[in-house]
Coordinates of C-alpha atoms and ligand atoms in Angstrom, one line a residue:
X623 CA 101.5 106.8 87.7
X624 CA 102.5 104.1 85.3
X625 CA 100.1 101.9 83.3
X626 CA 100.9 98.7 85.9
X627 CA 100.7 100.8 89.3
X628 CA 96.9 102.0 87.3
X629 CA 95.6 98.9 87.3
X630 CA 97.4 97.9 90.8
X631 CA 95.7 100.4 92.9
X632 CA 92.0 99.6 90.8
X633 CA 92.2 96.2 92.7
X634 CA 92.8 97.2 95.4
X635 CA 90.3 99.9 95.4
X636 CA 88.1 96.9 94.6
X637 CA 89.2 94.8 97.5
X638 CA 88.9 98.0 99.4
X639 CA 84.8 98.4 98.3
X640 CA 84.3 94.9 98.8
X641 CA 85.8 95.1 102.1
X642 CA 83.1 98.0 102.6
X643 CA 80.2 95.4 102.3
X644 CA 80.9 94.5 105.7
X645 CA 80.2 97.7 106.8
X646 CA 78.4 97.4 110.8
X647 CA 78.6 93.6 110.6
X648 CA 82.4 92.7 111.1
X649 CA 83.0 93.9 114.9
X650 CA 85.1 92.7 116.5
X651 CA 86.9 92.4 113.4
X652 CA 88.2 94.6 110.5
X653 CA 86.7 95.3 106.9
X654 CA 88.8 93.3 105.1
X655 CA 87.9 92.5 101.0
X656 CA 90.2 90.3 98.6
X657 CA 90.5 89.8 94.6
X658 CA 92.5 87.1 93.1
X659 CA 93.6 87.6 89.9
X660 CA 95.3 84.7 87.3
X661 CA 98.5 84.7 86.3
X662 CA 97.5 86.5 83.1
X663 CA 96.2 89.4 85.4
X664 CA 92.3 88.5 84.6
X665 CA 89.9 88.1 87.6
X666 CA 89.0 85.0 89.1
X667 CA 87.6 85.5 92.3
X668 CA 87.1 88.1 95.0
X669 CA 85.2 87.9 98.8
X670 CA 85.0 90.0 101.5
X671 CA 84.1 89.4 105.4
X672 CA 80.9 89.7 106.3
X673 CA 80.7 88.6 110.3
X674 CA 82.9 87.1 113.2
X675 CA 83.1 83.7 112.6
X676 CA 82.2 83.5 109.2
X677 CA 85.2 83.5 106.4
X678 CA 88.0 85.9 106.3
X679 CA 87.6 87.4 102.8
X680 CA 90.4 85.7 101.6
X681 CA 89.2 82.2 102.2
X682 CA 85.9 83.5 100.5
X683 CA 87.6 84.5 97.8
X684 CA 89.7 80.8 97.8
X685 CA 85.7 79.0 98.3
X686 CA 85.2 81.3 94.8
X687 CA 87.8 80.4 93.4
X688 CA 86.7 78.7 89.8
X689 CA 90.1 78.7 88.2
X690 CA 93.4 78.2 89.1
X691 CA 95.3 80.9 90.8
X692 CA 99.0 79.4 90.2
X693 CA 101.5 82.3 89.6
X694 CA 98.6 85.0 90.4
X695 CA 98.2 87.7 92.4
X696 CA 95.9 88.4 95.6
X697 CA 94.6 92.0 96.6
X698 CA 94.0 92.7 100.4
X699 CA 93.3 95.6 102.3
X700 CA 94.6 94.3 105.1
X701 CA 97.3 91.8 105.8
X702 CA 96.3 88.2 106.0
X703 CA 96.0 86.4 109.5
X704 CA 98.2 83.8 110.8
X705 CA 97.2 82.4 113.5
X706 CA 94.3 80.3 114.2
X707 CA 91.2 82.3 115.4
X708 CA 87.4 81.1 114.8
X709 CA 88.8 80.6 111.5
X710 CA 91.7 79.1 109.7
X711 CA 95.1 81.5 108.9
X712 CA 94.1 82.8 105.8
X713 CA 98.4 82.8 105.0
X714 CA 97.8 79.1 104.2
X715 CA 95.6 79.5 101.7
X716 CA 97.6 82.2 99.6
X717 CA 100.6 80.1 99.8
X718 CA 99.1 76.5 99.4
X719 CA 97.2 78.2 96.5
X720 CA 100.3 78.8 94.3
X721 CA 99.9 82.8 94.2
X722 CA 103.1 84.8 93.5
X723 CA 102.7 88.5 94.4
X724 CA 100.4 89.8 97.2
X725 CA 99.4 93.4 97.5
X726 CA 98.6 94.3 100.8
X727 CA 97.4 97.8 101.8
X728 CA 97.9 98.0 105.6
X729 CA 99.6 95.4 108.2
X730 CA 97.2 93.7 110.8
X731 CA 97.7 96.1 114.4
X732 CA 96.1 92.7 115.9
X733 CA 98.9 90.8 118.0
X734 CA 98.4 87.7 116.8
X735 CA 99.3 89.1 113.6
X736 CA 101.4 92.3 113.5
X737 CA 103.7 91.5 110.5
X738 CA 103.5 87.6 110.6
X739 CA 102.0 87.1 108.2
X740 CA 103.5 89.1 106.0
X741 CA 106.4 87.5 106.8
X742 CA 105.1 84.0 106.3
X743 CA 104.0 85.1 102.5
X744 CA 107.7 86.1 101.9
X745 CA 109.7 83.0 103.6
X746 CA 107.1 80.9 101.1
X747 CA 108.2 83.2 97.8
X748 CA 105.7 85.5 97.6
X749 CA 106.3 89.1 96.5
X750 CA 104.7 91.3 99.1
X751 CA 103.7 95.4 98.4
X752 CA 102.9 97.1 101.1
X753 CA 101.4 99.9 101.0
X754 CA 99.0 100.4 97.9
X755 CA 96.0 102.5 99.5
X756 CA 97.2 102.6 102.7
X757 CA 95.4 106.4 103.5
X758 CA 91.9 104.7 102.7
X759 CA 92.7 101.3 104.6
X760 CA 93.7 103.2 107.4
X761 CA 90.7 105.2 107.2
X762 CA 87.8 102.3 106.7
X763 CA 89.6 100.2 109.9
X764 CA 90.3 103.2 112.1
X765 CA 88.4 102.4 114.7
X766 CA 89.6 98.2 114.4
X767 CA 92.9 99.8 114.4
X768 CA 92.0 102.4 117.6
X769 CA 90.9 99.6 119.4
X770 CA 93.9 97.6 119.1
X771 CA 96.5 99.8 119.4
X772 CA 95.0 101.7 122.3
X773 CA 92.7 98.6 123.4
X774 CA 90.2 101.7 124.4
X775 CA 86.7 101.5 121.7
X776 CA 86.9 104.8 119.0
X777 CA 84.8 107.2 120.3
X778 CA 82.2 109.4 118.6
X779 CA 80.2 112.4 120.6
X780 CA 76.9 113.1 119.2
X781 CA 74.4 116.0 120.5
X782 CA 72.1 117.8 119.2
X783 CA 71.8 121.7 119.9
X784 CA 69.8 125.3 118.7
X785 CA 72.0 127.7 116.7
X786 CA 72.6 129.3 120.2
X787 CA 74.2 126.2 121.5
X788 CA 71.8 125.1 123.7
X789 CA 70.8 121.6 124.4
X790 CA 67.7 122.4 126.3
X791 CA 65.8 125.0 127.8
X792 CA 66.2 126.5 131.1
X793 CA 63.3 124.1 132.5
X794 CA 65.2 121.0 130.8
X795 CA 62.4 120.3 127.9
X796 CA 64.5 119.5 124.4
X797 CA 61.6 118.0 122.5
X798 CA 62.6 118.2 119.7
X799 CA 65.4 120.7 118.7
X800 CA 66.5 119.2 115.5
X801 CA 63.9 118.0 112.8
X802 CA 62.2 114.6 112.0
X803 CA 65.0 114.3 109.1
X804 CA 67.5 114.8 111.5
X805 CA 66.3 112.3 113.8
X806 CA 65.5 109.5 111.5
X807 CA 69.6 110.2 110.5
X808 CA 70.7 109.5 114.2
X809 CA 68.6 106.0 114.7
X810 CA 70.8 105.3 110.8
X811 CA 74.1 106.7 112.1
X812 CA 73.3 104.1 115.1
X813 CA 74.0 101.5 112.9
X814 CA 77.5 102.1 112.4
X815 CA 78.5 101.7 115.9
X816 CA 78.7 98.8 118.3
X817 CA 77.4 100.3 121.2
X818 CA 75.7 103.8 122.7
X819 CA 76.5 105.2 125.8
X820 CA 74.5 107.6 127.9
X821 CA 74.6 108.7 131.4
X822 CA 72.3 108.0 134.3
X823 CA 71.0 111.9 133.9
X824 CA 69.9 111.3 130.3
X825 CA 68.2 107.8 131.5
X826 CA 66.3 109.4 133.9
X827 CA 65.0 112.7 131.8
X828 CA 65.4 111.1 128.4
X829 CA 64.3 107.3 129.0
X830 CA 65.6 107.1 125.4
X831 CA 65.5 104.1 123.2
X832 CA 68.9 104.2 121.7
X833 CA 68.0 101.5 119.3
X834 CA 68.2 101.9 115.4
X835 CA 64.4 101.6 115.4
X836 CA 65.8 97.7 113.7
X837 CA 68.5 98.8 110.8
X838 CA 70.8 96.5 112.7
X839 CA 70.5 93.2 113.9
X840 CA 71.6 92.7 116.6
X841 CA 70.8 96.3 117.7
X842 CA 73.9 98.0 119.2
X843 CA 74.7 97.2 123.0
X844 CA 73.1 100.4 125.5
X845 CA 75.1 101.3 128.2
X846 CA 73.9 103.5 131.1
X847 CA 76.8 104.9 133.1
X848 CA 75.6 105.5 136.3
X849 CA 77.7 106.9 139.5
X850 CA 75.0 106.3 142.1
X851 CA 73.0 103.1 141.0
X852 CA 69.6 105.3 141.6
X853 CA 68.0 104.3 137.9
X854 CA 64.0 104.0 137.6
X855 CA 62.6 101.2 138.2
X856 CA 60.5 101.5 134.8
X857 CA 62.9 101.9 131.5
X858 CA 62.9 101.5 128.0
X859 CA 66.6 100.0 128.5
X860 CA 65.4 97.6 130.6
X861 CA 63.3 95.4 127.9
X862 CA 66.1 93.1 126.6
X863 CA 63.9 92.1 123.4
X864 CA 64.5 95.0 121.4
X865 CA 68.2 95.1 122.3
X866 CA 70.8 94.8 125.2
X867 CA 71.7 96.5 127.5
X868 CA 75.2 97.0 130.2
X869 CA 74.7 98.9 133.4
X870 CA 78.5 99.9 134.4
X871 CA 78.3 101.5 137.8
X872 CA 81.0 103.4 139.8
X873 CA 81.4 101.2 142.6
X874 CA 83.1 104.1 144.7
X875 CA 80.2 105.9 145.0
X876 CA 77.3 103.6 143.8
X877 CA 74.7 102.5 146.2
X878 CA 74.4 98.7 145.8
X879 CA 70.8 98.4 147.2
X880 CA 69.7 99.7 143.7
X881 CA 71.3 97.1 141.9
X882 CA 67.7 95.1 142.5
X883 CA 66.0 97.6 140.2
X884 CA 68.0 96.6 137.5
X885 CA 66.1 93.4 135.6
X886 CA 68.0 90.0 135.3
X887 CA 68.3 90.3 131.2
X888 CA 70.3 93.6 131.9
X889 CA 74.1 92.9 131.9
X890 CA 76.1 94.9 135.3
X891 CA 79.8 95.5 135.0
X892 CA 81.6 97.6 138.2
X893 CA 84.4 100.1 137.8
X894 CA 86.5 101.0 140.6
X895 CA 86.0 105.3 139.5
X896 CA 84.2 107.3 137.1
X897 CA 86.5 107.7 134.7
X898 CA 85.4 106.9 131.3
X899 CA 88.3 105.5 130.0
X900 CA 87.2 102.1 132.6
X901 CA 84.0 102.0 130.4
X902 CA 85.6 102.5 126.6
X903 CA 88.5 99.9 128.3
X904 CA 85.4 97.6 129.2
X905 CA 83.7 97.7 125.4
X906 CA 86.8 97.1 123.7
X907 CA 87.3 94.2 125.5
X908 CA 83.4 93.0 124.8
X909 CA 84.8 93.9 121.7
X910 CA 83.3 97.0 120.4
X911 CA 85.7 99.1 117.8
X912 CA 83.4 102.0 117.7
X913 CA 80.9 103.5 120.5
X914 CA 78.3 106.3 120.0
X915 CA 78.3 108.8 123.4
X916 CA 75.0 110.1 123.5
X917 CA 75.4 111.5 126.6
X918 CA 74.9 114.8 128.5
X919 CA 77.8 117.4 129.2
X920 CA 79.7 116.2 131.8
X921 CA 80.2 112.3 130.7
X922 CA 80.8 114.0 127.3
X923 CA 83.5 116.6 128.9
X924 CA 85.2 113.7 131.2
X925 CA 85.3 111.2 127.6
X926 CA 86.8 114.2 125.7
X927 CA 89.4 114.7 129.0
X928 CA 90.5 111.0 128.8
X929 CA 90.7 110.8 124.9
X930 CA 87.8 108.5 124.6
X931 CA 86.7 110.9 121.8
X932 CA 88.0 110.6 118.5
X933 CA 85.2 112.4 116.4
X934 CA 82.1 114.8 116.8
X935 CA 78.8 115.0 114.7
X936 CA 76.6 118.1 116.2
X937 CA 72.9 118.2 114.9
X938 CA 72.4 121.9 114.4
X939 CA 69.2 123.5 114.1
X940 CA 68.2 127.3 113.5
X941 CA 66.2 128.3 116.3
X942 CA 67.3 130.0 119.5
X943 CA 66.4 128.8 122.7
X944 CA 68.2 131.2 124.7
X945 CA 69.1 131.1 128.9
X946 CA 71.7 132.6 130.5
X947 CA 72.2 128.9 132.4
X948 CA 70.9 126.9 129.9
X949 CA 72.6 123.6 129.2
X950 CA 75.5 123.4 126.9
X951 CA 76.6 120.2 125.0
X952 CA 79.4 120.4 127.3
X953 CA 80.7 121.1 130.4
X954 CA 83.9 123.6 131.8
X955 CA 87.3 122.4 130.6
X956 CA 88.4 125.3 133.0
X957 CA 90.6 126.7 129.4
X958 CA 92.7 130.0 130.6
X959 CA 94.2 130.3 127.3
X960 CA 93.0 130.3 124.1
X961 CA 96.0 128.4 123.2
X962 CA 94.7 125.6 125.2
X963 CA 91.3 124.8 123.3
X964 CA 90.5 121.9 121.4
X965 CA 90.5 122.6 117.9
X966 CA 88.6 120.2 115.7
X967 CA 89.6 119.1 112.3
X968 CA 88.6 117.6 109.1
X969 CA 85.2 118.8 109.2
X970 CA 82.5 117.8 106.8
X971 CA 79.0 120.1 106.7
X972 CA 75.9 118.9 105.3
X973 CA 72.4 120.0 105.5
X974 CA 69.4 118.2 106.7
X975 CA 66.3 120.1 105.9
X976 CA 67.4 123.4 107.2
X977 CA 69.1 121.4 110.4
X978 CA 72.5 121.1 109.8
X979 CA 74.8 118.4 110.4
X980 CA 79.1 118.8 111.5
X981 CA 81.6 116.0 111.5
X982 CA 84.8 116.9 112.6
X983 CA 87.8 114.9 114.3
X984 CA 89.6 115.6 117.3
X985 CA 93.5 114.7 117.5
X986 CA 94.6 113.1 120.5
Ligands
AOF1248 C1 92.2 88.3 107.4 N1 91.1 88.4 106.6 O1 89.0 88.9 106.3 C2 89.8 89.2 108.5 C3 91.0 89.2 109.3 O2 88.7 85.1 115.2 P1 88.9 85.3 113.7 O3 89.3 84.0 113.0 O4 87.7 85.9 113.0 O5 90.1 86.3 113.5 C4 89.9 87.7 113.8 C5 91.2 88.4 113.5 O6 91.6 88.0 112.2 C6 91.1 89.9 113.6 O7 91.4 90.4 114.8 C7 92.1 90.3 112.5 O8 93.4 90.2 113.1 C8 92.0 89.2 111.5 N2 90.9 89.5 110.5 N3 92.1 88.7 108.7 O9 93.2 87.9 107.0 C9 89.9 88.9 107.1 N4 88.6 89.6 108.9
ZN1249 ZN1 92.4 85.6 107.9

């Protein structure tokens, strides 16, 4: 790499961490950091966005702005809108400002944009590279990018199991497999997503929480997938002041008449089967990139089926629980040849206490 490219990709690295600062605020929209730099190459401003509705980070970067960016440059993980949104098109401001090259990492999968606005920066005489970063701009957006392109939320599967690969005893008890350390981790990982799905089953045995225990405000959205409507009438998921929740209910099979256990605060959506591609279809489109499934084994099997899972992280802990029939993270894929498993990749191990903790991706 040559002096120049050097000090090319260190700004946009530095676009790229600033862009992490909106890490679990931005949904529905991307990470997205910006540095401006002078036509002498010195830094005079950078911004990054922080929420829907608030700046883009290159118009927080322009508010910055204490010098004059004529004949500069402009660092941006992500291509700069055109069209008129709850903001202003941030292409405006690069070219009204007077800049002359603009790095851009990754084009903008959003329709509104898709290549616009690179294409506006050209036909105004800016130098566009495309490119710089792209592995780690792909990476911090994927599930912005997931959502767009697919128009389904990125998917994560999370459970927690004994060594053995149980999720529970034979008698259904599971409190508590993994340790305190372990748990505390989940309620932080919550934070990341923009909703947490579980199934009627685990409402009824768990009656979990599934808040962040308040590391994020607003709390992610619960949803309760439910096939026969027949919830408690007493929940935690029902008390709308710690966070909300979305009932989706299979309308093919649901009972109706239950629908008046559900409180008023609770929001109700109907699918027309019990696939769970209608309920990642439905959280996109409430605008969710990324959506924790905390759910038991068969939810979890049919998500994995429709490629509504894009990533795993199983809590591991080192005791057997043992059971010939005792529950399994997941459910029969009815596999008859070993060439037709799912095999995971990328996967990360750390250790939690003696628990231990697997990331992995599935390609699909
Ligand atoms: C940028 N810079 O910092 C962000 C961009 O409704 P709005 O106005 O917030 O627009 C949301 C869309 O704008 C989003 O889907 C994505 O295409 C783009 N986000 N663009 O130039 C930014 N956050
Ligand atoms: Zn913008």
């Amino acid at each position: 790499m040559t002096g120049a490219n050097v000090s090319h990709t260190k700004w946009m690295k530095r676009a790229i961490f600033l862009a992490s600062l909106g890490k679990n605020t931005t949904s529905p929209n991307p990470k997205v950091g910006a540095v401006i730099l002078d036509k002498n190459g010195k830094l005079i401003s950078e911004g990054f966005h922080f929420k829907a509705g608030m700046p883009h980070a290159e118009a927080m970067a322009f508010n910055n702005l204490k010098k004059d960016a004529k004949g500069g440059s402009i660092y941006v993980n992500l291509e700069p809108c055109c069209h008129q949104g709850r903001t202003p098109p941030c292409v405006d401001k690069v070219i009204s400002s007077g800049i002359k090259r603009a790095y851009i990492s990754i084009e903008d999968p959003d329709v509104r944009v898709a290549g616009k606005g690179i294409k506006m920066l050209e036909e105004a005489g800016i130098k566009v590279h495309l490119g710089l970063c792209k592995k780690e701009s792909l990476d911090l957006n994927k599930a912005f990018i997931h959502r767009n392109i697919t128009k389904k939320a990125f998917g994560v599967f999370k459970w927690a199991m004994s060594i053995d690969g149980r999720i529970a005893l034979k008698n259904g008890k599971s409190k508590w497999i993994t340790n305190e350390e372990s748990r505390a981790l989940v309620h932080s990982f919550r934070a990341e997503f923009d909703a947490i799905i579980i199934g009627g089953n685990t409402l009824r045995k768990d009656n979990p929480l599934l808040t962040t225990r308040g590391l994020k405000n607003p709390e992610p959205l619960r949803v309760v997938f439910t096939k026969s409507l027949d919830l408690p009438i007493k929940s935690n998921l029902w008390d709308c002041s710690k966070a909300k929740t979305l009932v989706i209910y299979d309308s093919s099979r649901a009972n109706k008449k239950y629908l008046t256990r559900i409180p008023k605060c609770v929001d109700v959506e109907e699918v027309s089967s019990d696939n769970p591609e209608l309920i990642s279809k439905i959280l996109a489109k409430r605008g969710c990139n990324k959506v924790l499934w905390e759910c038991g084994p068969r939810l979890a099997t049919a998500a994995i089926k429709s490629n509504c899972i894009q990533e795993i992280i199983a809590f591991i802990a080192p005791k057997i629980l043992g059971g010939e029939n005792s529950m399994n993270p997941l459910a029969d894929f009815e596999f008859g040849e070993m060439n037709e498993i799912i095999k995971l990749s990328e996967s990360q191990l750390s250790l939690i206490g003696s628990d231990m903790c697997v990331k992995s991706s599935l390609k699909n």
